[in-house]
Coordinates of C-alpha atoms in Angstrom, one line a residue:
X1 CA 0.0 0.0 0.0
X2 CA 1.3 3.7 -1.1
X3 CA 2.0 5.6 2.0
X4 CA 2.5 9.6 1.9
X5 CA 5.4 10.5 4.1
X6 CA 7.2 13.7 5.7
X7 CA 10.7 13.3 6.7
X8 CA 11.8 16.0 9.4
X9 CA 16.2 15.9 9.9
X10 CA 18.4 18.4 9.9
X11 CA 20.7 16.9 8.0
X12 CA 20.3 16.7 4.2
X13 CA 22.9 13.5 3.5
X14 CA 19.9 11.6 6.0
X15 CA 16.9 13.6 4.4
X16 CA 18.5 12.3 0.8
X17 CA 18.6 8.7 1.5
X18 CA 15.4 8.2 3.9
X19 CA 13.6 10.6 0.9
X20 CA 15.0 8.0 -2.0
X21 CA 14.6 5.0 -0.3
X22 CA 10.6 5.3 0.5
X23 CA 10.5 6.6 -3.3
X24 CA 11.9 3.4 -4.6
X25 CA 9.6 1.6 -2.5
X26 CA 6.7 3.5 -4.1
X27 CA 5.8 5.8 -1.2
X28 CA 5.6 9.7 -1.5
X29 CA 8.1 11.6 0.6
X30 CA 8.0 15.2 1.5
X31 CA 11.4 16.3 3.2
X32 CA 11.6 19.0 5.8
X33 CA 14.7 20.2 7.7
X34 CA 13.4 22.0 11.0
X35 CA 10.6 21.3 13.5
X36 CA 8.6 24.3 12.6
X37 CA 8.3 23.6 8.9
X38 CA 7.4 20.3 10.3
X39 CA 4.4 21.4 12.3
X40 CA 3.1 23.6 9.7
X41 CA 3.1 21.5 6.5
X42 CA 1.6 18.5 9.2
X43 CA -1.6 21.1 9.5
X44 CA -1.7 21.4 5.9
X45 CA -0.8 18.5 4.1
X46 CA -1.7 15.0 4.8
X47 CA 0.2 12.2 6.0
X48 CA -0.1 9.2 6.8
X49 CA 3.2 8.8 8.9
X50 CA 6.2 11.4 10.0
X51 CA 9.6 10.0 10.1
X52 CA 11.4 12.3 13.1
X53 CA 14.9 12.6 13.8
X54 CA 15.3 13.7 18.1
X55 CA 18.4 15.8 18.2
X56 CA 18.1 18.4 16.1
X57 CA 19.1 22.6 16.3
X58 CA 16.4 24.5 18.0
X59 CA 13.3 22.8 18.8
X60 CA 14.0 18.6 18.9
X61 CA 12.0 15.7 17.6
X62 CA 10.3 15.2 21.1
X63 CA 9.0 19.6 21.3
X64 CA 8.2 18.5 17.5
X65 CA 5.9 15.4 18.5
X66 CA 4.4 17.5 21.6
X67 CA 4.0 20.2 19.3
X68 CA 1.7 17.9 16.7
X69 CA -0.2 16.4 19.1
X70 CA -1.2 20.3 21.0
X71 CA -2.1 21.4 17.4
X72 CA -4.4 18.3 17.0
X73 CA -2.3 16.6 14.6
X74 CA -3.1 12.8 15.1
X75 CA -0.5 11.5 12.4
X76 CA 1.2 8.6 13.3
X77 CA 5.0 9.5 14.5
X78 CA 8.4 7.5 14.5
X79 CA 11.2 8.9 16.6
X80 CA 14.6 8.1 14.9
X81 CA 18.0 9.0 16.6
X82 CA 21.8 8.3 17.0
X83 CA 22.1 9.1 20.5
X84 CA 19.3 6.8 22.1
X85 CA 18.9 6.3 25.6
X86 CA 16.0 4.6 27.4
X87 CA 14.8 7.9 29.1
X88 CA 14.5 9.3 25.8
X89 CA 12.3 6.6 24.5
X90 CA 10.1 6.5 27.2
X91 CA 9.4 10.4 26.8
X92 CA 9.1 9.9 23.5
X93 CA 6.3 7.0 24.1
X94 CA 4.4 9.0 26.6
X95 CA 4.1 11.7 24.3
X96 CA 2.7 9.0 22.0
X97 CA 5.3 7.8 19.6
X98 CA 4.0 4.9 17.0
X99 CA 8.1 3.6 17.4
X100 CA 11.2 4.4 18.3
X101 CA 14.3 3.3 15.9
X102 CA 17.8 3.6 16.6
X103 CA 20.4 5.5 13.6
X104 CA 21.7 4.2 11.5
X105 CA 18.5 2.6 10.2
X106 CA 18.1 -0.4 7.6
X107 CA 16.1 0.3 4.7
X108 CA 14.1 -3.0 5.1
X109 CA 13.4 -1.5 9.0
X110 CA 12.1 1.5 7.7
X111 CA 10.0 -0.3 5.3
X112 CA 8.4 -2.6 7.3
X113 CA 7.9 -0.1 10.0
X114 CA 5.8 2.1 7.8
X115 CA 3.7 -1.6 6.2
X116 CA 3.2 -2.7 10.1
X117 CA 1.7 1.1 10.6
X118 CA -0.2 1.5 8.0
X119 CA -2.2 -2.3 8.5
X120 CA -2.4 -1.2 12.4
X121 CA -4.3 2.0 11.0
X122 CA -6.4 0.0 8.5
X123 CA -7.4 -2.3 11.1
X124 CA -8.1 1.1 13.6
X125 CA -10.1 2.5 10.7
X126 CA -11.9 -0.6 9.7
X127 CA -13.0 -1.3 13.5
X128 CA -14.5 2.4 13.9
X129 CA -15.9 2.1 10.7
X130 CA -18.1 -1.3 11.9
X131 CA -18.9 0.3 14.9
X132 CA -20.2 3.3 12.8
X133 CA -22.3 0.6 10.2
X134 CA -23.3 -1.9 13.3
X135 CA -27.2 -2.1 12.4
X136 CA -27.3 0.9 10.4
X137 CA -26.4 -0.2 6.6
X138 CA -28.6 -3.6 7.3
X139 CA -30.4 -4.7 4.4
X140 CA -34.1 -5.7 5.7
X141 CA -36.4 -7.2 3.3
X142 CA -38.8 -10.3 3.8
X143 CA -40.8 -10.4 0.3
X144 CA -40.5 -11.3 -2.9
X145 CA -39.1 -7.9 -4.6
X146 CA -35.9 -7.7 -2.8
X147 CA -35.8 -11.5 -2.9
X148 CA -34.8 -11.1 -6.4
X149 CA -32.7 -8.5 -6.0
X150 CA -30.6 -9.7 -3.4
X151 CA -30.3 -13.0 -5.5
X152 CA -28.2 -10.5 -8.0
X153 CA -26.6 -8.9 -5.8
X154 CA -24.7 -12.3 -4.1
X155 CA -24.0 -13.2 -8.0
X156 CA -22.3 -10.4 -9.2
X157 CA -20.9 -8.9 -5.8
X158 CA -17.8 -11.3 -6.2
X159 CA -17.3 -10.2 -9.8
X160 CA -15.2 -6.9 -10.9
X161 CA -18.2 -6.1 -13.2
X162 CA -19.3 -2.8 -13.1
X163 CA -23.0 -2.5 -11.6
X164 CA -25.8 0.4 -12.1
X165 CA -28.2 0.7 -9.5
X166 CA -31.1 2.2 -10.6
X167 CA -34.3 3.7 -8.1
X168 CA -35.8 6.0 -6.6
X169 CA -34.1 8.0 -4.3
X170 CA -34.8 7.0 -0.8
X171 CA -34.9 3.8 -2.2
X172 CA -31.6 2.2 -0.7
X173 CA -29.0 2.8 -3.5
X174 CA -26.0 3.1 -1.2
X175 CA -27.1 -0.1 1.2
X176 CA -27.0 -2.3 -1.9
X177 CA -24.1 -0.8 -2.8
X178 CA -22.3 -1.0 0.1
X179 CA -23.6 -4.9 0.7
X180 CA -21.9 -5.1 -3.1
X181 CA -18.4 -4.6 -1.3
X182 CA -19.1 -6.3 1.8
X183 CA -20.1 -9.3 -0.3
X184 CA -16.8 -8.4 -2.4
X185 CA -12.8 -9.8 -2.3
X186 CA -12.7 -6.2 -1.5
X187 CA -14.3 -5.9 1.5
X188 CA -11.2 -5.3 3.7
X189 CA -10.6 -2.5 1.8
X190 CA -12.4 1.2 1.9
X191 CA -15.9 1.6 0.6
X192 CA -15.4 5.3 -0.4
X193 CA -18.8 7.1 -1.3
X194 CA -19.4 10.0 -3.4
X195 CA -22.8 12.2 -4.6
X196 CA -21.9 13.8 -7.7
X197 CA -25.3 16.0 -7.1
X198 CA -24.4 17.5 -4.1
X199 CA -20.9 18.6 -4.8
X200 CA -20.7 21.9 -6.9
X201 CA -19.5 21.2 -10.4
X202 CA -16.4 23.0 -9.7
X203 CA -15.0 21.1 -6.9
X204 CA -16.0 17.6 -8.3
X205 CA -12.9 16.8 -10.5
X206 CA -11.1 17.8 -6.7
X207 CA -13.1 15.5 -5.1
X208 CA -12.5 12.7 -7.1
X209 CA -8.8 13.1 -7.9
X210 CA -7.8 15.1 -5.4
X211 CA -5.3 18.3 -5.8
X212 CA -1.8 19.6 -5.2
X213 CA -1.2 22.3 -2.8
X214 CA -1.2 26.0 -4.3
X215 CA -2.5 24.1 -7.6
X216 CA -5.8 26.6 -7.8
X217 CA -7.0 29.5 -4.9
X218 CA -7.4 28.1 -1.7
X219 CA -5.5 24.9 -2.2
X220 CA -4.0 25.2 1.4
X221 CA -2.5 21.7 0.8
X222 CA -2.7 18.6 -0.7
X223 CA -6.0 16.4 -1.0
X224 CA -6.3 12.9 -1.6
X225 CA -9.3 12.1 -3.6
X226 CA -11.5 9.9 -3.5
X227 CA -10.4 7.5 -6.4
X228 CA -7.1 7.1 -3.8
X229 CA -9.0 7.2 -0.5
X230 CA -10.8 3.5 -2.4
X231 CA -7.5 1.9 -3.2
X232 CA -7.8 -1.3 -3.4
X233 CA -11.4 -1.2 -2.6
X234 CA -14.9 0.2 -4.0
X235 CA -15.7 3.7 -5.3
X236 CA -19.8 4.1 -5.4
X237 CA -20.7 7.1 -7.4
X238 CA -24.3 8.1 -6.8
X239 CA -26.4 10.2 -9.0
X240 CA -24.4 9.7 -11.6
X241 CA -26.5 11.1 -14.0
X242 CA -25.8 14.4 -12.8
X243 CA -22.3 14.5 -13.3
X244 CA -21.4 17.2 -15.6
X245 CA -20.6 16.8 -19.1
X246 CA -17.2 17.8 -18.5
X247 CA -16.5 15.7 -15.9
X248 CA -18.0 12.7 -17.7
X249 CA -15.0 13.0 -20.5
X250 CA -12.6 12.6 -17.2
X251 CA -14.3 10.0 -15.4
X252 CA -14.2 8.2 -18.8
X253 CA -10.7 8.8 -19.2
X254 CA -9.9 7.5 -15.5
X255 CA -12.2 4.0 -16.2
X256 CA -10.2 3.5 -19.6
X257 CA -6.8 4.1 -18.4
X258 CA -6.9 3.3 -14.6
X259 CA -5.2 6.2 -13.3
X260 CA -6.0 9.3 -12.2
X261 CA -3.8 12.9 -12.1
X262 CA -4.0 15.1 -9.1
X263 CA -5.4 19.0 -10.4
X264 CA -1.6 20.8 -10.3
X265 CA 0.1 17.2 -10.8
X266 CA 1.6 16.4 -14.1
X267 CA 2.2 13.0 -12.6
X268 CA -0.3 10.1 -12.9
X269 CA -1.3 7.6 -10.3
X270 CA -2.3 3.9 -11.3
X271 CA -5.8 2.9 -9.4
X272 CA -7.2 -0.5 -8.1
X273 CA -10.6 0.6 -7.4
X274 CA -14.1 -1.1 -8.3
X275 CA -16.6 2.0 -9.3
X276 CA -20.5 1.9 -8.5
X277 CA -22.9 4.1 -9.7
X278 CA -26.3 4.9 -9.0
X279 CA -28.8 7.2 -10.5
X280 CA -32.9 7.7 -9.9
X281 CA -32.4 9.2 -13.6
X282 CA -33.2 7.1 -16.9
X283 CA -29.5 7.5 -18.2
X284 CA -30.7 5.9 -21.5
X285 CA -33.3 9.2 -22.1
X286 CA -30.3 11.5 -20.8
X287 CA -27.8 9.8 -23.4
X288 CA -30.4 10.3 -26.5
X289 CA -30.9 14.3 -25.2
X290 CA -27.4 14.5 -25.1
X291 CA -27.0 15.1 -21.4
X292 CA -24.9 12.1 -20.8
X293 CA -22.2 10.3 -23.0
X294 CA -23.0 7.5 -24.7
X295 CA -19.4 5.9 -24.5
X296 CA -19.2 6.7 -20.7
X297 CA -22.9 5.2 -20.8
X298 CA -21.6 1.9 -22.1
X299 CA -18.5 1.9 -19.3
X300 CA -20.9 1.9 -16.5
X301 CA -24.0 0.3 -17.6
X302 CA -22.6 -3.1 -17.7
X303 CA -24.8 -4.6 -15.0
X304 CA -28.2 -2.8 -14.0
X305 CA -29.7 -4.1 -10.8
X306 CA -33.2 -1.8 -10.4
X307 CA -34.4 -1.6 -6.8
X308 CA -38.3 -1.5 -6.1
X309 CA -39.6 1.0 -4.3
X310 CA -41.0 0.7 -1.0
X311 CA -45.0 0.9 -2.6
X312 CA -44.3 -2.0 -4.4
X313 CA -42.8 -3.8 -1.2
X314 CA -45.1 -3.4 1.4
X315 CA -44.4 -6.5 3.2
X316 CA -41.2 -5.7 4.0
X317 CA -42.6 -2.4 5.7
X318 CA -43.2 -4.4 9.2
X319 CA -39.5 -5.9 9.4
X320 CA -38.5 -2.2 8.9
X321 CA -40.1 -0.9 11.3
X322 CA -38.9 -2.8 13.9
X323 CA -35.5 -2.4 12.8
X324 CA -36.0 1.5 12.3
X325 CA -37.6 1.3 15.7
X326 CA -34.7 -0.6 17.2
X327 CA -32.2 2.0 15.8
X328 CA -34.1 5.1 17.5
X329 CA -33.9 3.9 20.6
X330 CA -30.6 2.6 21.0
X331 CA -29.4 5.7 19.6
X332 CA -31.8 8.0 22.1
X333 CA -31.1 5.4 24.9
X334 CA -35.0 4.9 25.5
X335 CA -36.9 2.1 26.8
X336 CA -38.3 -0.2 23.4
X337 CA -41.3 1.6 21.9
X338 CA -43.5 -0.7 19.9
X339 CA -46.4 -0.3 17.2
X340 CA -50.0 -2.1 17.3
X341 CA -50.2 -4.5 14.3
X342 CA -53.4 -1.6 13.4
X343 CA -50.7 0.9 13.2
X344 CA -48.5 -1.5 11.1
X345 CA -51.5 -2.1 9.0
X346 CA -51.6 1.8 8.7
X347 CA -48.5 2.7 7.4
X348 CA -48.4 -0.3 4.8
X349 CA -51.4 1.6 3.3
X350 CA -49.2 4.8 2.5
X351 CA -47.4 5.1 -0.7
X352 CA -44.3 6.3 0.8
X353 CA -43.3 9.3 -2.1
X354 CA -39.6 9.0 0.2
X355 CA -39.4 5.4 0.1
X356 CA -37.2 4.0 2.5
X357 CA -35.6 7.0 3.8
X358 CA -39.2 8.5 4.5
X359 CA -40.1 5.1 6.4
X360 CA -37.3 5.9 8.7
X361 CA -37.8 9.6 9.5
X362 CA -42.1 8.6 10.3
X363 CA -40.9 6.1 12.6
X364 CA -38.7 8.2 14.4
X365 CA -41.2 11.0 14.3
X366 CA -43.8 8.7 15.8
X367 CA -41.8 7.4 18.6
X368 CA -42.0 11.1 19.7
X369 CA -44.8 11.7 19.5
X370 CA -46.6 8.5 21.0
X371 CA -48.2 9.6 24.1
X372 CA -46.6 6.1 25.4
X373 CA -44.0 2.9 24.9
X374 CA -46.5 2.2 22.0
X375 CA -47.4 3.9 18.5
X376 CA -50.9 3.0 17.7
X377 CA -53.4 3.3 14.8
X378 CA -54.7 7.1 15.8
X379 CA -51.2 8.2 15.8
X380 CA -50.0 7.2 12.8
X381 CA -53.2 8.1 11.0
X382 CA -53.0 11.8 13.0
X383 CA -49.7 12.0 11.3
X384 CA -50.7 10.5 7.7
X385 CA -54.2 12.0 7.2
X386 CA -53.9 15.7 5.0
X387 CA -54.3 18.5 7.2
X388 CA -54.7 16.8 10.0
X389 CA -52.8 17.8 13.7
X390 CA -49.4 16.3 13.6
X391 CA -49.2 16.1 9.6
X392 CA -46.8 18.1 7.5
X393 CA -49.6 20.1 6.5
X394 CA -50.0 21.5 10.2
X395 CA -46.5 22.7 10.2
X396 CA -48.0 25.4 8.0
X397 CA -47.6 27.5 4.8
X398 CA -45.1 29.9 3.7
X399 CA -41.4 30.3 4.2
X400 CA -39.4 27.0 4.9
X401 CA -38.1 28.6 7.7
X402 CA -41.6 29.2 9.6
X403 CA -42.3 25.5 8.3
X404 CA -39.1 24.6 10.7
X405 CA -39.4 26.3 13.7
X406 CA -43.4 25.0 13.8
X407 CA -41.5 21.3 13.6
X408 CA -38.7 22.4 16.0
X409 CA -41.8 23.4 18.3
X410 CA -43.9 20.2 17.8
X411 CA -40.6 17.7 18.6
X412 CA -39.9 19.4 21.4
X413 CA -43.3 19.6 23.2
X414 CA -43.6 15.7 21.8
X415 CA -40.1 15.0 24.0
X416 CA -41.1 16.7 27.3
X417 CA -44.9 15.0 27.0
X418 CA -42.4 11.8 26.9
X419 CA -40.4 12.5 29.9
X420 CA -43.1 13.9 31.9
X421 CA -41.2 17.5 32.0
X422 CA -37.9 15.8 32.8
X423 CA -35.9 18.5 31.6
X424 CA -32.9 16.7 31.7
X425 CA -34.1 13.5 30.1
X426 CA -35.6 15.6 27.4
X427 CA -31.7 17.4 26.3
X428 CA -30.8 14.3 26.5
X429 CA -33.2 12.9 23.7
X430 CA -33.0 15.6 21.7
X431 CA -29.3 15.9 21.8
X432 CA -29.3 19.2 23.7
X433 CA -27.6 21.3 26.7
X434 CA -30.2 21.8 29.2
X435 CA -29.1 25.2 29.0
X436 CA -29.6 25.2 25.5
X437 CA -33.2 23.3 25.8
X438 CA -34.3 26.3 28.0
X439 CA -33.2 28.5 25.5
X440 CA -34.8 27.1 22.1
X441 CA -38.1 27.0 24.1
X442 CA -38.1 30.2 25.4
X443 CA -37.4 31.1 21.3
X444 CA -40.3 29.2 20.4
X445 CA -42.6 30.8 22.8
X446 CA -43.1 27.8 24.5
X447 CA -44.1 28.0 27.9
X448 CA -42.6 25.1 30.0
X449 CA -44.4 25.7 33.2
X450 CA -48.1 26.6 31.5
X451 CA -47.2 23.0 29.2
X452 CA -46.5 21.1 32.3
X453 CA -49.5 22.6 34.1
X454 CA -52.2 22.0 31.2
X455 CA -50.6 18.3 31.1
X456 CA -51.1 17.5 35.1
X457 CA -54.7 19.0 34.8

């Protein structure tokens, strides 16, 4: 794996040979002769190790490493030194050096330093990355729809063809194609995620091959993109189909050739990455009005796997509620909150415009408001019906800010219904300082005490 690498020694014979040893080894290495530089281009730039000599003129290696870590720099940092004693090292630990290496240093030391480092941060990052995914990029389904789908998914997941998933949006894209990688050879590597409609089209051809510093205003340092953050592993582009025409020519370019070029780099990179796309568009209408090219078109449409939406899979609507209702309160730390199988039957007979993603925001929204540990029929239907209290409707007309604060308002008095006026409890929930509680209400013009006296009465 390619590492990027700053070298901080004040002498250059040392800089020279560290510098062209890690090159030859196919690493990138930035050189730097004073702990100052250091700290600066460590803010900056990004590393995936620092290589520190201790004894240097001015501040040392160990001021260096205290240095990083006061600035927030969490980089991992070996010491390296001629003049090594134990006390040293143990400083140097306790300030929380990755290793300590004694000068003069064998290449194949430095090398396998830097490959035992990087796997201990893969296995950091893949650890934080399952506690971060633990329930919440689950695939529930029971019927028939998804059946079929997930029968395609386990066939081509283990294959490097390019797949197209096609839907709705709310619909799931990313879970199937993120159970595409998991199911993958490349599942120990990084699932790297990208929506081409939400980045602004003048940043995107950053985003996805990253930059050099100084290499266009405001380039403060280098970036990786996000073709290099998936090394090895998946790339999942989603909405596709609104990638800009430009952009299209480069992505093209980058599937055809399998390298990318950093904007201000004149040097390519060779790739290993698997790309994903997803798109609620029909690309095949877009590529006859000339909106998307044809031959990118044919790159990426290779295998199309359409996902239903939720209307046309309502029996899978009572699995995901549970799940969704699982989710809410292990993240609010509440007691389980169930719904009657009425106000199951309920929400199956909604057509869910927001699919999946809607499904989860209701249930969420209901466990608030459920004047109990259960969600019943009149709740959900209070919610669903037009116009009536608790729908969108209520939250009233005009300017989407007036809209918010009448939901801000309806949560909140929801929340402190829940915990019986427990101000505490109800920050809590809602993520809040109590101080902060107190003050959203008092902006809302809602009056605790008159609320807590209308309840008990």
């Amino acid at each position: 794996m390619k590492a990027s690498l700053l070298i901080v020694d004040d002498e250059a014979n040392t800089l020279a040979t560290l510098s062209r040893a890690f090159r030859l080894a196919g690493h990138e290495a930035t050189v730097c002769d004073n702990a100052a530089k250091a700290v600066e281009l460590a803010k900056t730039e990004h590393f995936d190790m620092i290589f520190s000599d201790v004894v240097m003129p001015g501040r040392d290696g160990l001021s260096l490493l205290e240095d990083l870590r006061t600035q927030g720099v969490t980089t991992p940092v070996v010491m390296m030194s001629g003049q090594a004693h134990i006390e040293m090292a143990v400083r140097a630990t306790k300030l929380g050096a990755l290793d300590f290496l004694e000068k003069p240093i064998s290449t194949d030391k430095l090398l396998l330093t830097v490959e035992n480092a990087l796997k201990l941060q893969r296995l950091e990052s893949e650890n934080r990355q399952l506690r971060q995914r633990l329930g919440k990029h689950e695939i529930v389904w029971t019927g028939e729809a998804m059946k079929k789908v997930m029968a395609h998914v386990d066939r081509v997941a283990a294959s490097e063809t390019r797949v197209c998933i096609l839907g709705e949006t709310g619909a799931g894209k990313e879970l199937v194609a993120r159970t595409l990688h998991e199911k993958s050879p490349r599942a120990s590597s990084p699932f790297i995620a990208l929506n081409c409609a939400a980045v602004p089209s003048e940043l995107i051809e950053s985003e996805l091959f990253g930059h050099e510093k100084g290499s266009f205003t405001g380039a403060a340092g280098r970036h990786i993109g996000k073709f290099e953050q998936a090394e090895h592993g998946t790339l999942f582009l989603d909405e596709i189909g609104d990638m800009p025409l430009p952009m299209q020519a480069k992505l093209l370019r980058v599937l055809e050739e399998g390298e990318v070029e950093r904007i201000g780099s004149a040097k390519p990179v060779s790739i290993d990455v698997r790309v994903i796309v997803a798109t609620h568009r029909n690309l095949e209408a877009l590529v006859r009005d000339g909106k998307f090219r044809q031959d990118l078109f044919h790159r990426v449409f290779v295998f199309p796997l359409s996902l239903p939406p939720l209307r046309e899979r309502r029996d899978d609507i009572p699995a995901l509620i549970t799940h969704f209702a699982a989710q809410v309160c292990a993240q609010n730390n509440w007691k389980p909150v169930s719904f009657t199988p009425q106000a199951v039957e309920a929400l199956q007979e909604y057509s869910w415009p927001g699919n999946v993603r809607e499904l989860r925001n209701m249930v969420e929204r209901l466990m608030l408001l459920a004047p109990a540990d259960e969600v019943d029929a009149p709740t959900v239907r209070s919610v669903l019906a037009p116009g009536a209290e608790g729908s969108t409707a209520s939250l009233g007309s005009g300017p989407l800010a007036d809209r918010v604060v009448n939901f801000e308002r309806e949560v909140i008095l929801a929340e402190l219904k829940r915990s019986n006026f427990h101000m505490t409890n109800t920050a809590k929930a809602l993520g809040l300082e109590r101080s902060h509680l107190y003050k959203k209400a008092e902006q809302l013009g809602i009056d605790i005490r008159k609320q807590r006296r209308e309840e008990e009465s």
